[in-house]
Coordinates of N, CA and C in Angstrom, one line a residue:
M1 N -7.0 -24.0 8.7 CA -6.5 -23.2 9.9 C -6.3 -21.7 9.4
D2 N -6.9 -20.8 10.2 CA -6.8 -19.4 9.7 C -5.4 -18.8 10.1
Q3 N -5.1 -17.6 9.6 CA -3.8 -17.1 9.7 C -3.5 -16.7 11.1
D4 N -4.4 -16.2 11.9 CA -4.2 -15.9 13.3 C -3.7 -17.1 14.1
K5 N -4.4 -18.2 13.9 CA -4.0 -19.4 14.7 C -2.6 -19.9 14.3
R6 N -2.2 -19.7 13.1 CA -0.8 -20.1 12.7 C 0.2 -19.1 13.4
L7 N -0.2 -17.9 13.5 CA 0.7 -16.9 14.2 C 0.9 -17.3 15.6
H8 N -0.2 -17.8 16.3 CA -0.1 -18.2 17.7 C 0.9 -19.3 17.9
Q9 N 1.3 -20.1 16.9 CA 2.2 -21.2 17.0 C 3.7 -20.7 17.0
L10 N 3.9 -19.5 16.6 CA 5.2 -18.9 16.5 C 5.7 -18.4 17.9
P11 N 7.0 -18.2 18.1 CA 7.5 -17.7 19.3 C 6.7 -16.4 19.6
P12 N 6.6 -16.0 20.9 CA 5.8 -14.8 21.3 C 6.4 -13.6 20.6
L13 N 5.5 -12.7 20.1 CA 5.9 -11.5 19.4 C 6.0 -10.4 20.4
Q14 N 7.0 -9.5 20.2 CA 7.1 -8.3 21.0 C 6.3 -7.2 20.4
M15 N 5.1 -7.0 20.9 CA 4.2 -6.0 20.3 C 4.2 -4.8 21.1
R16 N 4.0 -3.7 20.4 CA 3.9 -2.4 21.1 C 2.6 -1.7 20.7
L17 N 2.0 -1.1 21.7 CA 0.7 -0.4 21.4 C 1.0 1.1 21.4
S18 N 0.5 1.7 20.3 CA 0.7 3.1 20.1 C -0.2 3.9 21.0
M19 N 0.1 5.2 21.2 CA -0.7 6.1 21.8 C -1.9 6.4 20.9
R20 N -3.0 6.8 21.5 CA -4.2 7.2 20.7 C -3.9 8.6 20.0
S21 N -4.4 8.7 18.8 CA -4.3 10.0 18.1 C -5.6 10.1 17.2
D22 N -5.7 11.3 16.7 CA -6.9 11.6 15.9 C -6.9 10.7 14.6
C23 N -8.1 10.1 14.3 CA -8.2 9.2 13.2 C -8.1 10.1 11.9
P24 N -7.3 9.7 10.9 CA -7.2 10.5 9.7 C -8.3 10.2 8.7
Y25 N -9.2 9.2 9.0 CA -10.2 8.8 8.1 C -11.6 9.1 8.5
I26 N -11.9 9.0 9.8 CA -13.2 9.2 10.3 C -13.2 10.4 11.4
S27 N -13.8 11.4 11.1 CA -13.8 12.6 12.0 C -14.4 12.3 13.3
G28 N -13.8 12.7 14.4 CA -14.3 12.5 15.7 C -13.8 11.3 16.4
R29 N -13.1 10.4 15.7 CA -12.6 9.1 16.3 C -11.1 9.2 16.5
T30 N -10.7 8.3 17.3 CA -9.2 8.2 17.6 C -8.7 6.9 17.0
E31 N -7.4 6.9 16.7 CA -6.7 5.8 16.1 C -5.7 5.2 17.1
Q32 N -5.6 3.9 17.1 CA -4.6 3.2 17.9 C -4.1 2.0 17.1
R33 N -2.8 1.7 17.2 CA -2.2 0.6 16.5 C -1.4 -0.3 17.3
V34 N -1.3 -1.6 16.9 CA -0.3 -2.5 17.5 C 0.7 -2.7 16.5
A35 N 2.0 -2.7 16.9 CA 3.1 -2.8 15.9 C 4.1 -3.8 16.4
V36 N 4.8 -4.4 15.4 CA 5.9 -5.4 15.7 C 7.1 -5.1 14.9
D37 N 8.3 -5.1 15.5 CA 9.5 -4.9 14.8 C 10.0 -6.2 14.2
I38 N 10.1 -6.3 12.9 CA 10.4 -7.6 12.2 C 11.9 -7.5 11.7
S39 N 12.6 -6.5 12.1 CA 14.0 -6.4 11.6 C 14.9 -7.6 11.9
E40 N 14.6 -8.3 13.1 CA 15.4 -9.5 13.5 C 14.8 -10.7 12.9
N41 N 13.6 -10.7 12.4 CA 13.0 -11.9 11.9 C 12.0 -11.5 10.8
P42 N 12.6 -11.1 9.6 CA 11.8 -10.7 8.5 C 10.9 -11.8 7.9
A43 N 11.2 -13.0 8.2 CA 10.3 -14.1 7.7 C 8.9 -14.1 8.3
L44 N 8.7 -13.3 9.4 CA 7.4 -13.2 9.9 C 6.5 -12.3 9.1
H45 N 7.1 -11.5 8.2 CA 6.3 -10.5 7.5 C 5.1 -11.1 6.7
D46 N 5.3 -12.2 5.9 CA 4.2 -12.7 5.1 C 3.1 -13.2 5.9
E47 N 3.4 -13.9 7.0 CA 2.3 -14.4 7.9 C 1.5 -13.2 8.5
L48 N 2.2 -12.2 8.9 CA 1.5 -11.0 9.5 C 0.7 -10.3 8.4
A49 N 1.3 -10.2 7.2 CA 0.6 -9.5 6.1 C -0.7 -10.3 5.8
R50 N -0.7 -11.6 5.8 CA -1.9 -12.4 5.5 C -2.9 -12.3 6.7
A51 N -2.4 -11.8 7.8 CA -3.3 -11.6 8.9 C -3.8 -10.1 9.1
G52 N -3.5 -9.3 8.0 CA -4.1 -8.0 8.0 C -3.1 -6.9 8.4
F53 N -1.8 -7.2 8.6 CA -0.9 -6.2 9.0 C -0.3 -5.5 7.8
R54 N 0.2 -4.3 8.0 CA 0.9 -3.5 6.9 C 2.3 -3.1 7.4
R55 N 3.2 -2.9 6.4 CA 4.6 -2.6 6.8 C 4.8 -1.1 6.6
V56 N 5.6 -0.5 7.6 CA 6.2 0.8 7.5 C 7.6 0.6 8.0
E57 N 8.6 0.8 7.1 CA 10.0 0.5 7.4 C 10.2 -0.9 8.0
N58 N 10.8 -1.0 9.2 CA 11.0 -2.3 9.7 C 9.9 -2.8 10.6
W59 N 8.8 -2.0 10.7 CA 7.6 -2.3 11.5 C 6.5 -2.8 10.7
V60 N 5.7 -3.7 11.2 CA 4.4 -4.0 10.7 C 3.4 -3.6 11.7
Y61 N 2.2 -3.2 11.3 CA 1.2 -2.6 12.2 C -0.2 -3.0 11.8
K62 N -1.1 -2.9 12.8 CA -2.5 -3.2 12.5 C -3.3 -2.3 13.4
P63 N -4.4 -1.7 12.9 CA -5.3 -0.9 13.8 C -5.9 -1.7 14.8
V64 N -6.0 -1.3 16.0 CA -6.7 -1.9 17.1 C -7.5 -0.8 17.9
C65 N -8.2 -0.1 17.1 CA -9.0 1.1 17.7 C -10.1 0.6 18.5
P66 N -10.3 1.1 19.7 CA -11.3 0.7 20.6 C -12.7 0.9 20.0
Q67 N -13.5 -0.2 20.0 CA -14.9 -0.1 19.5 C -15.0 0.3 18.1
C68 N -14.0 0.0 17.3 CA -14.1 0.3 15.9 C -13.3 -0.7 15.0
Q69 N -13.9 -1.2 14.0 CA -13.3 -2.1 13.0 C -13.5 -1.6 11.6
A70 N -13.4 -0.2 11.5 CA -13.7 0.4 10.1 C -12.6 0.1 9.1
C71 N -11.3 0.0 9.6 CA -10.2 -0.3 8.7 C -10.1 -1.7 8.3
L72 N -10.4 -2.0 7.0 CA -10.5 -3.4 6.6 C -9.4 -3.6 5.6
P73 N -8.4 -4.5 5.9 CA -7.4 -4.9 5.0 C -8.0 -5.3 3.6
W74 N -7.4 -4.8 2.5 CA -8.0 -5.0 1.2 C -7.0 -5.6 0.2
R75 N -7.4 -6.7 -0.4 CA -6.5 -7.3 -1.5 C -7.3 -7.6 -2.7
V76 N -6.7 -7.4 -3.9 CA -7.4 -7.6 -5.1 C -7.1 -8.9 -5.8
D77 N -8.1 -9.6 -6.2 CA -7.9 -10.9 -6.9 C -7.3 -10.6 -8.3
T78 N -6.1 -10.8 -8.5 CA -5.5 -10.4 -9.8 C -5.9 -11.3 -11.0
K79 N -6.2 -12.6 -10.7 CA -6.6 -13.5 -11.8 C -8.0 -13.1 -12.3
K80 N -8.9 -12.6 -11.5 CA -10.2 -12.3 -11.9 C -10.5 -10.8 -12.3
F81 N -9.5 -10.0 -11.9 CA -9.7 -8.5 -12.2 C -9.7 -8.2 -13.6
T82 N -10.6 -7.4 -14.1 CA -10.7 -6.9 -15.4 C -11.1 -5.4 -15.3
P83 N -10.3 -4.5 -15.9 CA -10.7 -3.1 -15.8 C -12.0 -2.8 -16.5
G84 N -12.9 -2.0 -15.9 CA -14.1 -1.5 -16.5 C -13.8 -0.4 -17.5
R85 N -14.9 0.2 -18.1 CA -14.7 1.2 -19.1 C -13.9 2.4 -18.6
N86 N -14.2 2.9 -17.4 CA -13.5 4.1 -17.0 C -12.0 3.8 -16.7
L87 N -11.7 2.6 -16.1 CA -10.3 2.2 -15.8 C -9.6 2.0 -17.1
A88 N -10.3 1.4 -18.1 CA -9.6 1.2 -19.4 C -9.3 2.6 -20.1
R89 N -10.1 3.6 -19.9 CA -9.8 4.9 -20.4 C -8.6 5.5 -19.7
I90 N -8.4 5.3 -18.4 CA -7.2 5.7 -17.7 C -6.0 5.0 -18.2
N91 N -6.1 3.7 -18.5 CA -5.0 3.0 -19.1 C -4.6 3.6 -20.4
R92 N -5.5 4.0 -21.3 CA -5.2 4.5 -22.6 C -4.6 5.9 -22.4
A93 N -5.1 6.7 -21.5 CA -4.6 8.1 -21.3 C -3.1 8.1 -20.8
N94 N -2.6 6.9 -20.3 CA -1.3 6.8 -19.9 C -0.4 5.9 -20.7
S95 N -0.9 5.6 -21.9 CA -0.1 4.6 -22.7 C 1.2 5.1 -23.2
D96 N 1.5 6.4 -23.0 CA 2.8 6.9 -23.3 C 3.9 6.7 -22.2
L97 N 3.4 6.3 -21.1 CA 4.3 6.2 -19.9 C 5.1 4.8 -20.0
T98 N 6.3 4.9 -19.5 CA 7.1 3.7 -19.5 C 7.4 3.3 -18.0
R99 N 7.4 2.0 -17.8 CA 7.6 1.5 -16.4 C 9.0 1.0 -16.3
S100 N 9.7 1.3 -15.2 CA 11.0 0.7 -14.8 C 11.0 0.3 -13.4
I101 N 11.7 -0.8 -13.1 CA 11.8 -1.2 -11.7 C 13.2 -0.9 -11.1
G102 N 13.2 -0.2 -10.0 CA 14.4 0.3 -9.4 C 14.6 -0.3 -8.1
T103 N 15.8 -0.2 -7.6 CA 16.2 -0.7 -6.2 C 15.7 0.3 -5.2
I104 N 15.8 -0.1 -3.9 CA 15.4 0.8 -2.9 C 16.5 1.7 -2.5
R105 N 17.0 2.5 -3.5 CA 18.0 3.5 -3.2 C 17.4 4.8 -3.8
P106 N 16.8 5.6 -2.9 CA 16.1 6.8 -3.4 C 17.1 7.8 -4.0
T107 N 16.5 8.5 -5.0 CA 17.3 9.5 -5.8 C 16.8 10.9 -5.5
N108 N 17.6 11.9 -5.9 CA 17.1 13.3 -5.8 C 15.9 13.5 -6.6
E109 N 15.8 12.9 -7.7 CA 14.6 13.1 -8.6 C 13.4 12.6 -7.9
Q110 N 13.5 11.4 -7.3 CA 12.3 10.8 -6.6 C 11.9 11.7 -5.4
Y111 N 12.9 12.3 -4.7 CA 12.6 13.1 -3.5 C 11.9 14.4 -3.9
R112 N 12.3 15.0 -5.1 CA 11.7 16.2 -5.5 C 10.2 15.9 -5.9
L113 N 10.0 14.8 -6.5 CA 8.6 14.4 -6.9 C 7.8 14.2 -5.7
F114 N 8.4 13.5 -4.7 CA 7.7 13.3 -3.4 C 7.3 14.6 -2.7
L115 N 8.2 15.6 -2.7 CA 7.9 16.9 -2.1 C 6.8 17.6 -2.8
A116 N 6.8 17.5 -4.2 CA 5.7 18.1 -5.0 C 4.4 17.5 -4.7
Y117 N 4.4 16.1 -4.5 CA 3.2 15.4 -4.3 C 2.6 15.8 -2.9
I118 N 3.5 15.8 -1.9 CA 3.0 16.1 -0.5 C 2.5 17.5 -0.5
K119 N 3.2 18.5 -1.1 CA 2.7 19.9 -1.1 C 1.4 20.0 -1.8
G120 N 1.3 19.3 -2.9 CA 0.1 19.5 -3.8 C -1.1 18.7 -3.3
R121 N -0.9 17.5 -2.6 CA -2.0 16.6 -2.2 C -2.2 16.5 -0.7
H122 N -1.2 16.5 0.1 CA -1.3 16.1 1.5 C -0.5 17.1 2.4
H123 N -0.6 18.4 2.1 CA 0.1 19.4 2.9 C -0.3 19.5 4.3
D124 N -1.5 19.0 4.7 CA -1.9 19.0 6.0 C -2.0 17.6 6.6
G125 N -1.4 16.6 6.0 CA -1.5 15.2 6.4 C -0.4 14.8 7.3
Q126 N -0.3 13.5 7.7 CA 0.7 13.0 8.7 C 2.1 13.1 8.1
M127 N 2.2 13.1 6.8 CA 3.6 13.0 6.2 C 4.1 14.4 5.7
A128 N 3.3 15.5 6.1 CA 3.7 16.8 5.6 C 5.0 17.3 6.1
N129 N 5.4 16.8 7.3 CA 6.7 17.2 7.9 C 7.8 16.3 7.7
M130 N 7.7 15.4 6.8 CA 8.8 14.5 6.5 C 9.9 15.2 5.7
G131 N 11.1 15.0 6.2 CA 12.3 15.6 5.6 C 13.0 14.6 4.7
R132 N 14.2 14.9 4.2 CA 14.9 14.0 3.3 C 15.3 12.7 4.0
D133 N 15.7 12.8 5.3 CA 16.1 11.6 6.0 C 14.9 10.7 6.2
D134 N 13.8 11.3 6.5 CA 12.6 10.5 6.7 C 12.2 9.8 5.4
F135 N 12.3 10.5 4.2 CA 12.0 9.9 2.9 C 13.0 8.7 2.6
I136 N 14.3 8.9 2.9 CA 15.2 7.9 2.6 C 14.9 6.7 3.5
A137 N 14.6 6.9 4.8 CA 14.2 5.8 5.6 C 13.0 5.0 5.1
M138 N 12.0 5.8 4.7 CA 10.8 5.1 4.2 C 11.1 4.2 3.0
I139 N 12.0 4.6 2.1 CA 12.3 3.8 1.0 C 13.3 2.7 1.3
E140 N 14.4 3.0 2.0 CA 15.5 2.1 2.2 C 15.3 1.1 3.4
N141 N 14.6 1.5 4.4 CA 14.5 0.7 5.6 C 13.5 -0.4 5.5
S142 N 13.8 -1.5 4.7 CA 12.9 -2.6 4.5 C 13.7 -3.9 4.8
P143 N 13.2 -4.7 5.7 CA 13.9 -6.0 6.0 C 13.5 -7.1 5.0
I144 N 12.6 -6.8 4.1 CA 12.1 -7.8 3.1 C 12.4 -7.3 1.7
E145 N 12.1 -8.2 0.7 CA 12.3 -7.8 -0.7 C 11.3 -6.7 -1.1
T146 N 11.9 -5.6 -1.5 CA 11.1 -4.4 -1.9 C 11.7 -3.7 -3.1
F147 N 10.9 -3.1 -3.9 CA 11.4 -2.4 -5.1 C 10.5 -1.1 -5.3
V148 N 11.0 -0.2 -6.1 CA 10.3 1.0 -6.5 C 10.0 0.9 -8.0
M149 N 8.7 1.0 -8.3 CA 8.2 1.1 -9.7 C 8.2 2.6 -10.1
N150 N 9.0 2.9 -11.1 CA 9.1 4.2 -11.6 C 8.4 4.4 -12.9
Y151 N 7.7 5.6 -13.1 CA 7.0 5.8 -14.4 C 7.5 7.1 -15.0
R152 N 7.8 7.1 -16.3 CA 8.3 8.3 -17.0 C 7.5 8.5 -18.2
D153 N 7.4 9.8 -18.6 CA 6.6 10.2 -19.7 C 7.5 10.1 -21.0
A154 N 7.0 10.5 -22.1 CA 7.7 10.4 -23.4 C 9.0 11.2 -23.4
E155 N 9.0 12.3 -22.6 CA 10.2 13.1 -22.5 C 11.2 12.6 -21.5
G156 N 10.9 11.5 -20.8 CA 11.8 10.9 -19.8 C 11.6 11.5 -18.4
R157 N 10.6 12.3 -18.2 CA 10.4 13.0 -16.9 C 9.7 12.0 -16.0
L158 N 10.2 11.9 -14.8 CA 9.6 11.0 -13.8 C 8.3 11.6 -13.3
V159 N 7.2 10.9 -13.4 CA 5.9 11.4 -13.0 C 5.2 10.6 -11.9
G160 N 5.8 9.4 -11.6 CA 5.1 8.6 -10.5 C 6.0 7.5 -10.0
C161 N 5.8 7.1 -8.8 CA 6.6 6.0 -8.2 C 5.7 5.2 -7.2
V162 N 5.9 3.9 -7.1 CA 5.2 3.1 -6.1 C 6.2 2.2 -5.4
L163 N 6.3 2.4 -4.1 CA 7.1 1.6 -3.2 C 6.4 0.3 -3.0
T164 N 7.0 -0.9 -3.4 CA 6.2 -2.1 -3.4 C 7.0 -3.3 -2.7
D165 N 6.2 -4.0 -1.9 CA 6.8 -5.2 -1.2 C 6.4 -6.4 -2.0
V166 N 7.4 -7.4 -1.9 CA 7.1 -8.7 -2.5 C 6.8 -9.7 -1.4
Q167 N 5.6 -10.4 -1.6 CA 5.2 -11.4 -0.7 C 5.1 -12.7 -1.4
E168 N 5.0 -13.8 -0.7 CA 4.9 -15.1 -1.3 C 3.6 -15.2 -2.1
D169 N 2.6 -14.6 -1.7 CA 1.3 -14.7 -2.4 C 0.9 -13.5 -3.2
G170 N 1.8 -12.5 -3.3 CA 1.4 -11.3 -4.1 C 2.3 -10.2 -3.9
L171 N 1.9 -9.0 -4.3 CA 2.7 -7.8 -4.1 C 1.8 -6.9 -3.2
S172 N 2.5 -6.0 -2.5 CA 1.8 -5.0 -1.6 C 2.3 -3.6 -2.0
A173 N 1.3 -2.8 -2.3 CA 1.6 -1.4 -2.6 C 1.8 -0.6 -1.3
V174 N 3.0 -0.3 -0.9 CA 3.3 0.3 0.4 C 3.0 1.8 0.4
Y175 N 3.5 2.5 -0.7 CA 3.2 4.0 -0.8 C 3.5 4.4 -2.2
S176 N 2.6 5.3 -2.7 CA 2.8 5.9 -4.0 C 2.8 7.4 -4.0
F177 N 3.5 8.0 -4.9 CA 3.5 9.4 -5.0 C 3.7 9.8 -6.5
F178 N 3.1 10.9 -6.9 CA 3.1 11.3 -8.3 C 3.0 12.8 -8.5
D179 N 3.2 13.2 -9.8 CA 3.2 14.6 -10.1 C 1.8 15.2 -10.0
P180 N 1.5 16.1 -9.0 CA 0.1 16.6 -8.8 C -0.3 17.5 -10.0
S181 N 0.6 17.9 -10.8 CA 0.2 18.8 -11.9 C -0.4 18.0 -13.1
E182 N -0.3 16.7 -13.0 CA -0.8 15.8 -14.1 C -2.1 15.2 -13.7
A183 N -3.0 16.0 -13.2 CA -4.3 15.5 -12.6 C -5.1 14.8 -13.7
S184 N -5.0 15.2 -14.9 CA -5.9 14.6 -15.9 C -5.5 13.2 -16.2
R185 N -4.3 12.8 -15.8 CA -3.9 11.4 -16.1 C -4.5 10.4 -15.0
S186 N -4.9 10.9 -13.9 CA -5.3 10.0 -12.8 C -4.2 9.0 -12.5
L187 N -3.0 9.5 -12.2 CA -1.8 8.7 -12.0 C -1.9 7.7 -10.9
G188 N -2.5 8.1 -9.8 CA -2.7 7.2 -8.7 C -3.4 5.9 -9.1
T189 N -4.5 6.1 -9.8 CA -5.3 5.0 -10.3 C -4.5 4.2 -11.3
Y190 N -3.9 4.9 -12.2 CA -3.1 4.2 -13.3 C -2.0 3.3 -12.7
M191 N -1.3 3.8 -11.7 CA -0.2 3.0 -11.1 C -0.7 1.8 -10.5
I192 N -1.9 1.8 -9.9 CA -2.5 0.6 -9.3 C -2.8 -0.4 -10.4
L193 N -3.4 0.1 -11.5 CA -3.7 -0.7 -12.6 C -2.5 -1.4 -13.2
D194 N -1.4 -0.6 -13.3 CA -0.2 -1.2 -13.9 C 0.4 -2.2 -12.9
L195 N 0.3 -1.9 -11.6 CA 0.9 -2.8 -10.6 C 0.1 -4.1 -10.6
L196 N -1.2 -4.0 -10.8 CA -2.1 -5.2 -11.0 C -1.6 -6.0 -12.2
K197 N -1.3 -5.4 -13.3 CA -0.8 -6.0 -14.5 C 0.5 -6.7 -14.2
Y198 N 1.4 -6.0 -13.5 CA 2.7 -6.6 -13.2 C 2.6 -7.8 -12.2
T199 N 1.6 -7.7 -11.3 CA 1.4 -8.8 -10.3 C 0.9 -10.0 -11.1
Q200 N 0.0 -9.8 -12.1 CA -0.4 -10.9 -13.0 C 0.7 -11.5 -13.8
E201 N 1.6 -10.6 -14.3 CA 2.7 -11.1 -15.0 C 3.7 -12.0 -14.2
R202 N 3.7 -11.7 -12.9 CA 4.6 -12.5 -12.0 C 3.9 -13.8 -11.6
G203 N 2.6 -14.0 -12.0 CA 1.8 -15.1 -11.6 C 1.4 -15.2 -10.2
L204 N 1.3 -14.0 -9.6 CA 0.9 -13.9 -8.2 C -0.6 -13.6 -8.0
P205 N -1.3 -14.2 -7.1 CA -2.7 -14.1 -7.0 C -3.3 -12.8 -6.4
W206 N -2.5 -12.1 -5.6 CA -3.1 -11.0 -4.8 C -2.2 -9.7 -5.0
L207 N -2.9 -8.6 -5.0 CA -2.3 -7.3 -4.8 C -2.9 -6.7 -3.6
Y208 N -2.1 -6.4 -2.6 CA -2.5 -5.9 -1.3 C -2.5 -4.3 -1.4
L209 N -3.6 -3.7 -1.0 CA -3.7 -2.2 -1.2 C -3.9 -1.5 0.2
G210 N -3.5 -2.2 1.2 CA -3.7 -1.5 2.5 C -5.1 -1.6 3.1
Y211 N -5.5 -0.5 3.8 CA -6.8 -0.6 4.4 C -7.9 0.2 3.7
F212 N -9.1 -0.3 3.7 CA -10.2 0.3 3.1 C -11.2 0.7 4.2
V213 N -11.6 1.9 4.1 CA -12.6 2.5 5.1 C -13.8 2.9 4.4
S214 N -14.9 2.2 4.6 CA -16.2 2.5 3.9 C -16.6 3.9 4.3
G215 N -17.0 4.7 3.3 CA -17.4 6.1 3.6 C -16.4 7.1 3.7
S216 N -15.1 6.7 3.6 CA -14.0 7.6 3.7 C -13.6 8.0 2.2
Q217 N -13.7 9.3 1.9 CA -13.3 9.7 0.6 C -11.9 9.4 0.2
K218 N -11.0 9.4 1.2 CA -9.6 9.1 1.0 C -9.4 7.7 0.5
M219 N -10.3 6.8 0.9 CA -10.2 5.4 0.6 C -11.1 4.8 -0.5
M220 N -12.0 5.6 -0.9 CA -13.0 5.1 -1.9 C -12.4 4.6 -3.2
Y221 N -11.3 5.1 -3.6 CA -10.7 4.7 -4.9 C -10.4 3.2 -4.9
K222 N -10.2 2.6 -3.7 CA -9.8 1.2 -3.7 C -11.0 0.3 -4.1
S223 N -12.2 0.8 -3.8 CA -13.4 0.0 -4.2 C -13.6 -0.2 -5.7
R224 N -12.8 0.6 -6.5 CA -12.8 0.4 -7.9 C -12.1 -0.8 -8.4
F225 N -11.3 -1.4 -7.5 CA -10.5 -2.5 -7.9 C -11.1 -3.8 -7.3
R226 N -11.9 -4.5 -8.1 CA -12.6 -5.7 -7.7 C -12.5 -6.8 -8.8
P227 N -12.7 -8.0 -8.4 CA -13.1 -8.5 -7.1 C -12.0 -8.4 -6.1
A228 N -12.4 -8.2 -4.8 CA -11.5 -8.0 -3.7 C -11.9 -8.8 -2.5
E229 N -11.0 -9.0 -1.6 CA -11.3 -9.6 -0.3 C -10.9 -8.6 0.8
I230 N -11.6 -8.7 1.9 CA -11.3 -8.0 3.1 C -10.9 -9.0 4.2
Y231 N -10.1 -8.6 5.2 CA -9.7 -9.5 6.3 C -10.6 -9.0 7.5
L232 N -11.5 -9.9 7.9 CA -12.5 -9.6 8.9 C -12.8 -10.8 9.8
D233 N -12.8 -10.6 11.1 CA -13.1 -11.7 12.0 C -12.1 -12.9 11.9
G234 N -10.9 -12.6 11.5 CA -9.9 -13.7 11.5 C -9.6 -14.4 10.2
F235 N -10.3 -14.0 9.1 CA -10.1 -14.6 7.9 C -10.4 -13.7 6.7
W236 N -9.9 -14.0 5.5 CA -10.2 -13.2 4.3 C -11.5 -13.7 3.7
Q237 N -12.3 -12.7 3.3 CA -13.6 -13.1 2.7 C -14.0 -12.1 1.6
P238 N -14.8 -12.5 0.7 CA -15.1 -11.6 -0.5 C -15.8 -10.3 0.1
Y239 N -15.5 -9.2 -0.6 CA -16.1 -7.9 -0.2 C -17.3 -7.7 -1.1
D240 N -18.5 -7.6 -0.5 CA -19.7 -7.4 -1.3 C -20.4 -6.1 -1.0
G241 N -19.7 -5.2 -0.4 CA -20.3 -3.9 -0.1 C -20.6 -3.0 -1.3

């Protein structure tokens, strides 16, 4: 039985349809989402995640763009994943970093890093206008088990963070941010590599990386992490693109 059919056996979900807006990934297209508030029933999260939904605060959402299925939910097979030569080089370049797992209680240090990241990488993006309260809500407002993975250099300086959800079948990278002045480290890629390692250490089969859009430069980095599956036509299937 596929995931969508199991969801149909649950009590009716109160879904909301967003207004259409410009698509951030494909020029000239519009984006529309269906969203569900799971704050009263967080147990729904894992079923919805396995059906291709993503979490933002107490909401889970899924694109339902008219005449478009470009956004493909992407998860990496942690048991079969092995970093290639380039990814192994990135691992070595960051061997001085230390990982620590923190609670979802944002700190001033994390907020300063987030502001530097947004200013350096996404100053014209959807999150450019986020203030301190928005940042706190993004981190703290989770109805499910969530943690922040922190990375520090040899001097103890915070250089990267990944907000991560815990699911029954894996981990889900919700949002990451890092020091944009450390471009040579490829920190975004490294943190995914380390999160894959941590997912393996926990004995979990999947690392969920959100949506993949073929042809989108913003999303191409995800294709480096394989073997992977996409959720399409109601079930997960190997990605062979």
